[in-house]
């Protein structure tokens, strides 16, 4: 009985992309927390609606011929609620436009345009290769780095640019690069298992993802190397065992364990709730640990 009530709610949150949009807000909050400044509600709103619109647009654009026969629960759910997804996407875009026009500095607007172009170029086939139209995702090995770059720029660089403009806070280039680099490594690490899950499908569509090029086992090892790189940067430039470093280390250890537990046999809820949820968990652990110290 409980499952029948909770499962439709979970499906709605995960497959309408509301959950990943909440995770984007959480990643923005991580940036503000680490910089020890008050969050900008307009930037957080832009992260929410921007993520929601881009992810939904991406799904609508990649509609298969017979979505009802798809092996993926997410695809079947989205296209059985086609009008709802279109409505959510339109509302998101309508909210995003005034937020971007009225509450962003010129620098932040340019950054937002840059990430939007990258995000849309990921799916829209605008390049020609061997007389075939392709998107950026079809370029060998670029998919992972493109996703990690868009998330890092949106959730780290965008808040920093706006902070420097509005509050005239001077955040050094070194600190900015460090924050962006660590976030890039974290997002890249949790993105790879999704590609491992889609390994067979990506081979059919000739998508040269990291797992397709390295193989499943080496791809899992690569995930741990990325998290190890994050940990190295964490303590290489800040040797103090403070609350934030403890919280981030706990998140990395838990994320590494979740990645190792993931496999092609895991259902979609594991990926879209647990692995994507590490972005939300990172902020929650930061807050909880900071309350203890």
Coordinates of C-alpha atoms in Angstrom, one line a residue:
X1 CA 0.0 0.0 0.0
X2 CA 2.8 2.4 1.0
X3 CA 4.7 1.5 -2.1
X4 CA 1.7 2.2 -4.3
X5 CA 1.5 5.7 -2.9
X6 CA 5.2 6.6 -2.7
X7 CA 6.3 5.1 -6.1
X8 CA 4.2 7.5 -8.2
X9 CA 5.5 10.5 -6.2
X10 CA 9.1 9.2 -6.6
X11 CA 8.5 8.7 -10.4
X12 CA 7.2 12.2 -10.7
X13 CA 10.2 13.8 -8.8
X14 CA 12.8 11.8 -10.6
X15 CA 11.5 11.5 -14.2
X16 CA 10.0 15.1 -14.4
X17 CA 13.6 16.2 -13.5
X18 CA 12.5 18.1 -10.5
X19 CA 14.9 16.1 -8.3
X20 CA 17.9 16.8 -10.5
X21 CA 16.9 20.5 -10.5
X22 CA 16.8 20.4 -6.6
X23 CA 20.3 18.8 -6.8
X24 CA 21.5 21.7 -8.9
X25 CA 20.3 24.1 -6.2
X26 CA 22.1 22.0 -3.6
X27 CA 25.3 22.3 -5.6
X28 CA 24.9 26.0 -5.7
X29 CA 24.4 26.0 -2.0
X30 CA 27.6 24.0 -1.6
X31 CA 29.5 26.8 -3.3
X32 CA 28.0 29.5 -1.1
X33 CA 28.6 27.4 2.0
X34 CA 32.3 26.8 1.1
X35 CA 32.8 30.6 0.4
X36 CA 30.9 31.3 3.7
X37 CA 28.6 33.9 2.1
X38 CA 24.8 34.3 2.0
X39 CA 23.2 32.5 -1.0
X40 CA 21.8 34.5 -3.8
X41 CA 18.1 33.4 -4.2
X42 CA 18.0 34.6 -7.9
X43 CA 21.0 32.5 -8.8
X44 CA 19.5 29.5 -7.1
X45 CA 16.2 30.0 -8.9
X46 CA 18.2 30.2 -12.2
X47 CA 20.0 26.9 -11.4
X48 CA 16.6 25.3 -10.6
X49 CA 14.7 26.4 -13.7
X50 CA 17.7 26.2 -16.0
X51 CA 18.4 22.6 -15.1
X52 CA 14.7 21.7 -15.3
X53 CA 14.3 23.2 -18.7
X54 CA 17.5 21.8 -20.2
X55 CA 17.0 18.3 -18.9
X56 CA 13.4 18.1 -20.0
X57 CA 14.2 19.6 -23.4
X58 CA 16.9 17.1 -23.9
X59 CA 14.5 14.2 -23.2
X60 CA 11.8 15.6 -25.5
X61 CA 14.4 16.0 -28.2
X62 CA 15.6 12.4 -27.9
X63 CA 12.1 10.8 -28.2
X64 CA 12.5 7.3 -29.6
X65 CA 10.1 5.9 -32.3
X66 CA 8.1 3.8 -29.8
X67 CA 8.7 5.2 -26.3
X68 CA 6.1 2.8 -24.9
X69 CA 8.3 -0.1 -25.8
X70 CA 11.5 1.4 -24.3
X71 CA 13.4 -0.8 -21.8
X72 CA 13.8 2.3 -19.6
X73 CA 11.1 3.2 -17.0
X74 CA 12.1 6.8 -17.3
X75 CA 11.5 7.0 -21.1
X76 CA 8.1 5.2 -20.8
X77 CA 7.1 7.6 -17.9
X78 CA 8.1 10.8 -19.7
X79 CA 6.3 10.1 -22.9
X80 CA 3.2 8.7 -21.2
X81 CA 3.1 12.2 -19.5
X82 CA 4.2 14.1 -22.6
X83 CA 1.9 17.1 -22.1
X84 CA 3.0 17.4 -18.4
X85 CA 6.7 17.5 -19.4
X86 CA 6.1 20.1 -22.1
X87 CA 4.1 22.2 -19.6
X88 CA 6.9 22.0 -17.0
X89 CA 9.5 22.8 -19.6
X90 CA 7.6 25.9 -20.8
X91 CA 6.9 27.2 -17.3
X92 CA 10.7 26.7 -16.5
X93 CA 11.7 28.7 -19.6
X94 CA 9.1 31.5 -18.9
X95 CA 10.5 31.8 -15.3
X96 CA 14.1 31.7 -16.5
X97 CA 13.9 34.5 -19.0
X98 CA 12.9 37.3 -16.6
X99 CA 15.3 36.0 -14.0
X100 CA 18.2 36.1 -16.4
X101 CA 17.2 39.5 -17.9
X102 CA 16.4 41.3 -14.7
X103 CA 18.7 39.9 -12.0
X104 CA 22.0 38.9 -13.7
X105 CA 25.0 41.1 -14.4
X106 CA 26.4 41.3 -17.9
X107 CA 29.2 38.9 -17.0
X108 CA 26.7 36.4 -15.5
X109 CA 24.4 36.7 -18.6
X110 CA 27.3 35.8 -20.9
X111 CA 28.3 32.9 -18.7
X112 CA 24.6 31.7 -18.7
X113 CA 24.5 32.0 -22.5
X114 CA 27.7 30.0 -22.8
X115 CA 26.4 27.1 -20.6
X116 CA 23.1 27.2 -22.4
X117 CA 24.7 26.9 -25.8
X118 CA 26.9 24.0 -24.6
X119 CA 23.9 22.2 -23.0
X120 CA 21.7 22.6 -26.1
X121 CA 24.6 21.7 -28.4
X122 CA 25.0 18.5 -26.4
X123 CA 21.8 17.2 -28.0
X124 CA 20.9 19.3 -31.0
X125 CA 22.6 17.8 -34.2
X126 CA 24.2 20.9 -35.7
X127 CA 27.5 19.4 -36.8
X128 CA 28.1 17.3 -40.0
X129 CA 30.3 14.2 -39.9
X130 CA 30.4 11.7 -42.8
X131 CA 27.2 13.3 -44.3
X132 CA 25.4 12.7 -40.9
X133 CA 24.2 15.4 -38.5
X134 CA 25.5 15.0 -35.0
X135 CA 25.5 16.8 -31.6
X136 CA 28.4 17.5 -29.3
X137 CA 27.7 14.2 -27.5
X138 CA 28.7 12.2 -30.5
X139 CA 32.3 13.6 -30.5
X140 CA 34.5 10.7 -29.0
X141 CA 35.1 11.1 -25.3
X142 CA 33.6 14.6 -24.9
X143 CA 30.2 13.7 -23.4
X144 CA 31.5 13.2 -19.8
X145 CA 33.7 16.3 -19.8
X146 CA 30.9 18.5 -21.4
X147 CA 28.4 17.5 -18.7
X148 CA 31.0 18.1 -15.9
X149 CA 32.0 21.4 -17.4
X150 CA 28.4 22.7 -17.7
X151 CA 27.6 21.7 -14.1
X152 CA 30.9 23.2 -12.7
X153 CA 30.5 26.5 -14.5
X154 CA 26.8 26.8 -13.6
X155 CA 27.1 25.8 -9.9
X156 CA 30.4 27.3 -9.1
X157 CA 31.5 30.0 -11.5
X158 CA 28.1 31.6 -12.0
X159 CA 27.6 32.2 -8.2
X160 CA 31.2 33.5 -7.9
X161 CA 30.8 35.9 -10.8
X162 CA 27.6 37.3 -9.4
X163 CA 29.0 37.6 -5.9
X164 CA 31.9 39.6 -7.1
X165 CA 29.6 41.9 -9.1
X166 CA 26.9 42.4 -6.4
X167 CA 28.9 42.3 -3.1
X168 CA 32.3 43.4 -4.5
X169 CA 33.8 40.3 -2.9
X170 CA 37.2 39.5 -4.3
X171 CA 37.6 35.7 -4.7
X172 CA 41.1 34.9 -6.0
X173 CA 41.6 33.1 -9.3
X174 CA 43.4 30.3 -7.5
X175 CA 40.4 29.7 -5.2
X176 CA 38.0 29.8 -8.1
X177 CA 39.9 27.3 -10.2
X178 CA 40.2 25.0 -7.2
X179 CA 36.5 25.1 -6.5
X180 CA 35.7 24.5 -10.2
X181 CA 38.2 21.7 -10.5
X182 CA 37.0 19.8 -7.5
X183 CA 33.3 20.1 -8.6
X184 CA 34.3 19.0 -12.1
X185 CA 36.0 15.9 -10.8
X186 CA 33.0 15.1 -8.5
X187 CA 30.4 15.5 -11.3
X188 CA 32.5 13.5 -13.8
X189 CA 32.8 10.7 -11.3
X190 CA 29.1 10.3 -10.7
X191 CA 28.3 10.7 -14.4
X192 CA 30.4 7.7 -15.6
X193 CA 28.1 5.0 -14.0
X194 CA 25.2 6.3 -16.2
X195 CA 27.3 5.7 -19.3
X196 CA 28.3 2.2 -17.9
X197 CA 24.6 1.4 -17.5
X198 CA 24.0 2.5 -21.1
X199 CA 27.1 0.8 -22.5
X200 CA 25.3 -1.6 -24.8
X201 CA 23.0 1.1 -26.1
X202 CA 25.9 3.6 -26.7
X203 CA 27.7 1.0 -28.7
X204 CA 24.7 0.6 -30.9
X205 CA 24.4 4.4 -31.4
X206 CA 28.2 4.6 -31.9
X207 CA 28.6 7.0 -29.0
X208 CA 32.3 7.0 -27.9
X209 CA 31.8 7.4 -24.2
X210 CA 34.5 6.7 -21.6
X211 CA 33.1 3.2 -20.8
X212 CA 32.8 2.4 -24.5
X213 CA 36.5 3.3 -25.0
X214 CA 37.9 2.0 -21.7
X215 CA 35.6 -0.9 -21.0
X216 CA 33.4 -1.4 -17.9
X217 CA 36.0 -2.4 -15.3
X218 CA 38.5 0.4 -16.3
X219 CA 35.6 2.9 -16.3
X220 CA 34.8 2.0 -12.6
X221 CA 38.5 2.5 -11.8
X222 CA 38.5 5.8 -13.6
X223 CA 35.6 6.9 -11.3
X224 CA 37.7 6.2 -8.2
X225 CA 40.7 8.0 -9.7
X226 CA 38.6 11.1 -10.3
X227 CA 37.3 11.0 -6.7
X228 CA 40.9 10.4 -5.5
X229 CA 41.9 13.5 -7.5
X230 CA 39.2 15.5 -5.7
X231 CA 40.5 14.3 -2.3
X232 CA 44.1 15.2 -3.3
X233 CA 43.1 18.7 -4.2
X234 CA 41.1 19.0 -1.0
X235 CA 44.0 18.4 1.3
X236 CA 46.9 19.5 -0.9
X237 CA 45.7 23.2 -0.8
X238 CA 44.1 23.1 2.7
X239 CA 45.8 20.8 5.2
X240 CA 43.5 21.8 8.0
X241 CA 41.1 19.1 9.2
X242 CA 38.1 21.5 9.4
X243 CA 34.4 20.7 9.3
X244 CA 34.1 21.3 5.6
X245 CA 37.0 19.0 4.7
X246 CA 35.6 16.3 7.0
X247 CA 32.1 16.6 5.3
X248 CA 33.5 16.6 1.8
X249 CA 35.7 13.6 2.6
X250 CA 32.7 11.7 4.0
X251 CA 30.7 12.5 0.8
X252 CA 33.6 11.3 -1.4
X253 CA 33.8 8.0 0.5
X254 CA 30.1 7.4 0.3
X255 CA 30.0 8.4 -3.4
X256 CA 32.9 6.0 -4.2
X257 CA 31.1 3.2 -2.4
X258 CA 27.8 3.9 -4.3
X259 CA 29.7 3.9 -7.6
X260 CA 31.3 0.5 -6.8
X261 CA 27.9 -0.9 -5.9
X262 CA 26.4 0.3 -9.2
X263 CA 26.3 -2.0 -12.2
X264 CA 24.4 -2.6 -15.4
X265 CA 22.0 -4.8 -13.5
X266 CA 20.9 -2.0 -11.1
X267 CA 17.5 -0.4 -11.8
X268 CA 17.1 3.2 -12.8
X269 CA 16.0 4.4 -9.4
X270 CA 19.5 3.6 -8.1
X271 CA 21.1 5.9 -10.6
X272 CA 18.6 8.8 -10.6
X273 CA 18.0 8.8 -6.8
X274 CA 21.2 7.5 -5.1
X275 CA 23.9 8.6 -7.5
X276 CA 22.4 11.9 -8.6
X277 CA 21.3 12.3 -4.9
X278 CA 25.0 12.5 -3.9
X279 CA 24.9 16.1 -5.1
X280 CA 22.1 16.9 -2.6
X281 CA 23.8 14.7 0.1
X282 CA 27.0 16.7 -0.3
X283 CA 25.3 19.9 0.9
X284 CA 23.3 18.1 3.7
X285 CA 26.5 16.5 5.1
X286 CA 28.3 19.9 5.0
X287 CA 25.4 21.5 7.0
X288 CA 25.2 18.6 9.5
X289 CA 28.9 18.4 10.1
X290 CA 29.2 22.2 10.5
X291 CA 26.6 22.1 13.2
X292 CA 28.7 19.5 15.1
X293 CA 31.8 21.8 15.1

